[in-house]
Amino acid sequence: METIAERLESALHDVRIAIQESHRASNSVQLLAVSKTKPVSDIVQAYEAGQRLFGENYVQEGVEKIKKLQAFSDIEWHFIGPLQSNKTRPVAESFDWVQSLDRLKIAQRLNEQRTPHKKLNVCIQVNISDDPAKAGIMSGELMEFAGHIAMMPNLNLRGLMTIPAAGLSEHELRQNFDKMYGLFEGLQQKYPQCDTLSMGMSGDLVSAIRAGSSMVRLGTAIFGARQAKI
Ligand SMILES: *Cc1c(COP(=O)(O)O)cnc(C)c1O
């Protein structure tokens, strides 16, 4: 059995190799450790191995973990799951980032509920595979949606996040990632503060980094397989 520290080291190694192969700057990709369904003790192990960015998918679980780990004040907490409008408040109050923004109503509530002295960093989730069953806005609606977000005083628009459809071929996946990079470049031109393209998970991080990802979100690779959520 590998420890979490060993798996983290090995994931960081994979990220470094992919960065080198793409001739990108050594610090151009951040690693978000996705700790959903995993116990606080796992997060502490990753923290002690140097990890500082953690991602959670479920509001109640995430908020409880943030509370328990308050002493670890340099952890940056990213909300990456689907968000219902009646659950925005705890997210606005506890998390540093929301990467899964895809509805105006949710954005408005987060903006209202955020304490004004510290902006909430947000990424817009894009449904890059145009899959009607998937979350995220369609690519054609991105710029109009971004225009609304950029106007909200308590949100800081940082970039884009995507989860490609399941079961794509390597070629289709690469096409999706390239399309995302194109959208990200367009967004950056209009909103130069955007520095985050969150794409790539345990199974596709190499392709994502080659296509220009600046943040990979790794769960299984660091914490091992998850129990199915009941
Ligand atoms: C669970 C999850 C991940 C991590 O997936 P792994 O395949 O375990 O690396 C990344 N991003 C999102 C949005 C997730 O929900």
Tab-separated table of C-alpha atoms and ligand atoms in Angstrom:
chain	number	residue	atom	x	y	z
A	1	MET	CA	0.000	0.000	0.000
A	2	GLU	CA	1.378	3.365	-0.992
A	3	THR	CA	0.901	6.246	1.416
A	4	ILE	CA	-0.872	9.452	0.427
A	5	ALA	CA	2.483	11.240	0.554
A	6	GLU	CA	3.924	8.708	-1.922
A	7	ARG	CA	0.958	8.998	-4.274
A	8	LEU	CA	1.119	12.774	-4.109
A	9	GLU	CA	4.817	12.680	-4.935
A	10	SER	CA	4.152	10.376	-7.855
A	11	ALA	CA	1.289	12.592	-9.141
A	12	LEU	CA	3.546	15.652	-8.914
A	13	HIS	CA	6.163	13.726	-10.848
A	14	ASP	CA	3.657	12.936	-13.624
A	15	VAL	CA	2.656	16.600	-13.743
A	16	ARG	CA	6.309	17.699	-13.967
A	17	ILE	CA	7.031	15.275	-16.812
A	18	ALA	CA	3.966	16.429	-18.758
A	19	ILE	CA	5.022	20.068	-18.257
A	20	GLN	CA	8.540	19.342	-19.524
A	21	GLU	CA	7.275	17.424	-22.541
A	22	SER	CA	5.062	20.373	-23.443
A	23	HIS	CA	7.965	22.823	-23.074
A	24	ARG	CA	5.982	24.843	-20.564
A	25	ALA	CA	7.260	26.800	-17.546
A	26	SER	CA	7.919	24.566	-14.541
A	27	ASN	CA	5.411	26.364	-12.296
A	28	SER	CA	2.661	26.696	-14.904
A	29	VAL	CA	0.384	23.941	-13.581
A	30	GLN	CA	-1.097	23.743	-10.100
A	31	LEU	CA	-2.359	20.576	-8.504
A	32	LEU	CA	-5.745	20.580	-6.796
A	33	ALA	CA	-6.179	17.583	-4.482
A	34	VAL	CA	-9.807	16.437	-4.735
A	35	SER	CA	-10.644	15.093	-1.280
A	36	LYS	CA	-14.393	14.464	-1.705
A	37	THR	CA	-15.670	11.493	0.325
A	38	LYS	CA	-12.260	11.151	2.004
A	39	PRO	CA	-11.700	11.724	5.735
A	40	VAL	CA	-10.080	14.775	7.259
A	41	SER	CA	-7.105	12.611	8.273
A	42	ASP	CA	-6.349	12.035	4.573
A	43	ILE	CA	-6.348	15.781	3.958
A	44	VAL	CA	-3.963	16.267	6.878
A	45	GLN	CA	-1.614	13.651	5.423
A	46	ALA	CA	-1.560	15.433	2.073
A	47	TYR	CA	-1.101	18.768	3.849
A	48	GLU	CA	1.873	17.443	5.783
A	49	ALA	CA	3.358	16.320	2.475
A	50	GLY	CA	3.120	19.909	1.260
A	51	GLN	CA	-0.257	20.056	-0.515
A	52	ARG	CA	-2.225	23.291	0.001
A	53	LEU	CA	-5.040	23.318	-2.611
A	54	PHE	CA	-8.012	21.059	-1.887
A	55	GLY	CA	-11.241	20.509	-3.816
A	56	GLU	CA	-14.613	19.406	-2.447
A	57	ASN	CA	-17.845	18.532	-4.300
A	58	TYR	CA	-20.537	18.389	-1.649
A	59	VAL	CA	-21.565	21.463	0.331
A	60	GLN	CA	-22.187	19.983	3.760
A	61	GLU	CA	-19.197	17.649	3.672
A	62	GLY	CA	-16.916	20.403	2.451
A	63	VAL	CA	-18.042	22.964	5.013
A	64	GLU	CA	-17.589	20.466	7.852
A	65	LYS	CA	-14.056	19.690	6.741
A	66	ILE	CA	-13.184	23.372	6.411
A	67	LYS	CA	-14.424	23.945	9.964
A	68	LYS	CA	-12.405	21.030	11.340
A	69	LEU	CA	-9.286	22.206	9.549
A	70	GLN	CA	-9.550	25.884	10.467
A	71	ALA	CA	-6.118	25.744	12.102
A	72	PHE	CA	-4.615	24.927	8.689
A	73	SER	CA	-5.187	28.486	7.615
A	74	ASP	CA	-3.079	28.348	4.454
A	75	ILE	CA	-5.251	25.704	2.809
A	76	GLU	CA	-7.071	27.064	-0.234
A	77	TRP	CA	-10.507	25.480	-0.560
A	78	HIS	CA	-12.089	25.009	-3.984
A	79	PHE	CA	-15.739	24.087	-4.452
A	80	ILE	CA	-15.942	22.004	-7.642
A	81	GLY	CA	-19.338	20.261	-7.479
A	82	PRO	CA	-22.869	21.063	-8.603
A	83	LEU	CA	-24.372	23.870	-6.518
A	84	GLN	CA	-28.079	24.398	-5.790
A	85	SER	CA	-29.330	27.900	-5.158
A	86	ASN	CA	-30.512	27.106	-1.624
A	87	LYS	CA	-26.996	25.999	-0.654
A	88	THR	CA	-24.954	28.950	-1.843
A	89	ARG	CA	-24.576	30.687	1.518
A	90	PRO	CA	-22.254	28.201	3.273
A	91	VAL	CA	-20.174	28.034	0.098
A	92	ALA	CA	-19.947	31.825	-0.148
A	93	GLU	CA	-18.954	31.986	3.524
A	94	SER	CA	-16.420	29.152	3.682
A	95	PHE	CA	-14.732	28.463	0.354
A	96	ASP	CA	-11.988	30.472	-1.391
A	97	TRP	CA	-12.969	29.387	-4.894
A	98	VAL	CA	-15.995	28.102	-6.795
A	99	GLN	CA	-14.984	26.413	-10.043
A	100	SER	CA	-18.398	25.119	-11.074
A	101	LEU	CA	-20.222	28.351	-11.822
A	102	ASP	CA	-22.712	27.922	-14.669
A	103	ARG	CA	-25.890	29.761	-13.654
A	104	LEU	CA	-26.498	33.453	-13.254
A	105	LYS	CA	-28.805	33.000	-10.289
A	106	ILE	CA	-26.119	31.086	-8.390
A	107	ALA	CA	-23.536	33.742	-9.223
A	108	GLN	CA	-25.851	36.503	-7.991
A	109	ARG	CA	-26.461	34.726	-4.712
A	110	LEU	CA	-22.764	34.016	-4.148
A	111	ASN	CA	-22.008	37.654	-4.882
A	112	GLU	CA	-24.636	38.834	-2.373
A	113	GLN	CA	-23.645	36.364	0.316
A	114	ARG	CA	-19.888	36.799	0.095
A	115	THR	CA	-18.314	39.003	2.751
A	116	PRO	CA	-17.193	42.035	0.776
A	117	HIS	CA	-13.646	42.287	2.166
A	118	LYS	CA	-12.481	39.122	0.430
A	119	LYS	CA	-13.640	38.310	-3.076
A	120	LEU	CA	-14.689	34.797	-4.011
A	121	ASN	CA	-12.549	33.461	-6.863
A	122	VAL	CA	-14.667	31.838	-9.545
A	123	CYS	CA	-14.214	29.776	-12.668
A	124	ILE	CA	-16.969	29.325	-15.204
A	125	GLN	CA	-17.699	25.680	-15.932
A	126	VAL	CA	-17.953	25.019	-19.660
A	127	ASN	CA	-19.802	22.058	-21.135
A	128	ILE	CA	-17.126	21.557	-23.732
A	129	SER	CA	-18.563	18.347	-25.165
A	130	ASP	CA	-21.980	20.040	-25.654
A	131	ASP	CA	-23.450	17.150	-23.716
A	132	PRO	CA	-27.027	18.030	-22.667
A	133	ALA	CA	-26.703	15.729	-19.654
A	134	LYS	CA	-23.620	17.554	-18.334
A	135	ALA	CA	-23.282	20.678	-16.236
A	136	GLY	CA	-21.610	23.790	-17.561
A	137	ILE	CA	-22.575	26.491	-19.995
A	138	MET	CA	-22.359	25.975	-23.736
A	139	SER	CA	-19.296	27.484	-25.366
A	140	GLY	CA	-21.407	29.887	-27.444
A	141	GLU	CA	-22.816	31.466	-24.289
A	142	LEU	CA	-19.504	31.890	-22.525
A	143	MET	CA	-18.664	35.507	-23.297
A	144	GLU	CA	-22.096	36.850	-22.438
A	145	PHE	CA	-22.116	34.917	-19.163
A	146	ALA	CA	-18.573	36.069	-18.346
A	147	GLY	CA	-19.694	39.667	-18.922
A	148	HIS	CA	-22.275	39.315	-16.143
A	149	ILE	CA	-19.828	37.648	-13.747
A	150	ALA	CA	-17.132	40.252	-14.343
A	151	MET	CA	-19.568	42.959	-13.185
A	152	MET	CA	-20.149	41.381	-9.777
A	153	PRO	CA	-18.123	43.214	-7.140
A	154	ASN	CA	-17.611	40.313	-4.718
A	155	LEU	CA	-16.621	37.743	-7.333
A	156	ASN	CA	-13.210	37.570	-8.950
A	157	LEU	CA	-13.404	35.914	-12.366
A	158	ARG	CA	-10.297	33.723	-12.607
A	159	GLY	CA	-10.953	31.452	-15.585
A	160	LEU	CA	-12.599	28.277	-16.800
A	161	MET	CA	-13.185	24.730	-15.643
A	162	THR	CA	-14.359	21.728	-17.630
A	163	ILE	CA	-15.187	18.049	-17.282
A	164	PRO	CA	-15.257	16.380	-20.705
A	165	ALA	CA	-17.910	13.786	-21.515
A	166	ALA	CA	-17.086	10.244	-20.433
A	167	GLY	CA	-15.924	7.671	-22.955
A	168	LEU	CA	-14.250	9.975	-25.477
A	169	SER	CA	-11.422	8.657	-27.628
A	170	GLU	CA	-7.972	10.130	-27.013
A	171	HIS	CA	-8.414	12.164	-30.195
A	172	GLU	CA	-11.826	13.555	-29.192
A	173	LEU	CA	-10.525	14.339	-25.732
A	174	ARG	CA	-7.628	16.267	-27.189
A	175	GLN	CA	-10.026	18.170	-29.481
A	176	ASN	CA	-12.132	19.110	-26.462
A	177	PHE	CA	-9.094	20.277	-24.503
A	178	ASP	CA	-7.801	22.311	-27.459
A	179	LYS	CA	-11.203	23.938	-27.838
A	180	MET	CA	-11.139	24.831	-24.142
A	181	TYR	CA	-7.736	26.417	-24.525
A	182	GLY	CA	-9.071	28.534	-27.397
A	183	LEU	CA	-11.992	29.696	-25.253
A	184	PHE	CA	-9.601	30.471	-22.403
A	185	GLU	CA	-7.397	32.598	-24.655
A	186	GLY	CA	-10.444	34.523	-25.850
A	187	LEU	CA	-11.552	35.088	-22.262
A	188	GLN	CA	-8.087	36.265	-21.216
A	189	GLN	CA	-8.037	38.845	-23.992
A	190	LYS	CA	-11.139	40.466	-22.602
A	191	TYR	CA	-10.432	39.775	-18.912
A	192	PRO	CA	-6.660	39.745	-18.366
A	193	GLN	CA	-7.045	38.788	-14.694
A	194	CYS	CA	-8.033	35.280	-15.845
A	195	ASP	CA	-5.125	32.972	-15.086
A	196	THR	CA	-6.788	29.617	-14.460
A	197	LEU	CA	-7.744	26.896	-16.897
A	198	SER	CA	-8.860	24.030	-14.690
A	199	MET	CA	-8.904	20.838	-16.750
A	200	GLY	CA	-7.518	17.353	-16.378
A	201	MET	CA	-8.268	14.681	-13.791
A	202	SER	CA	-6.459	11.507	-12.706
A	203	GLY	CA	-7.116	9.732	-16.011
A	204	ASP	CA	-6.330	12.518	-18.494
A	205	LEU	CA	-3.911	14.931	-16.868
A	206	VAL	CA	-1.172	14.472	-19.459
A	207	SER	CA	-3.429	15.410	-22.411
A	208	ALA	CA	-4.850	18.328	-20.430
A	209	ILE	CA	-1.410	19.722	-19.591
A	210	ARG	CA	-0.248	19.344	-23.181
A	211	ALA	CA	-3.315	21.358	-24.250
A	212	GLY	CA	-2.544	24.199	-21.836
A	213	SER	CA	-4.253	23.371	-18.539
A	214	SER	CA	-3.056	25.451	-15.594
A	215	MET	CA	-4.712	23.337	-12.900
A	216	VAL	CA	-5.317	19.604	-12.742
A	217	ARG	CA	-7.843	18.219	-10.276
A	218	LEU	CA	-6.686	14.871	-8.934
A	219	GLY	CA	-8.698	12.687	-6.588
A	220	THR	CA	-8.070	9.010	-7.213
A	221	ALA	CA	-4.397	9.508	-8.060
A	222	ILE	CA	-3.731	10.979	-4.609
A	223	PHE	CA	-6.303	9.489	-2.242
A	224	GLY	CA	-7.074	6.194	-3.988
A	225	ALA	CA	-10.421	4.932	-5.286
A	226	ARG	CA	-13.598	6.375	-3.786
A	227	GLN	CA	-16.515	4.456	-2.343
A	228	ALA	CA	-19.598	5.054	-4.486
A	229	LYS	CA	-21.655	7.876	-2.973
A	230	ILE	CA	-24.989	6.532	-1.752
B	1	LIG	C1	-14.138	13.899	-8.524
B	1	LIG	C2	-13.708	15.021	-9.372
B	1	LIG	C3	-12.365	15.123	-9.788
B	1	LIG	C4	-11.312	14.089	-9.479
B	1	LIG	O1	-11.520	12.945	-10.226
B	1	LIG	P1	-10.422	11.758	-10.240
B	1	LIG	O2	-10.744	11.024	-11.475
B	1	LIG	O3	-10.648	10.966	-8.995
B	1	LIG	O4	-9.086	12.390	-10.274
B	1	LIG	C5	-12.016	16.240	-10.530
B	1	LIG	N1	-12.912	17.200	-10.845
B	1	LIG	C6	-14.192	17.124	-10.466
B	1	LIG	C7	-15.119	18.216	-10.843
B	1	LIG	C8	-14.637	16.038	-9.725
B	1	LIG	O5	-15.923	15.977	-9.367
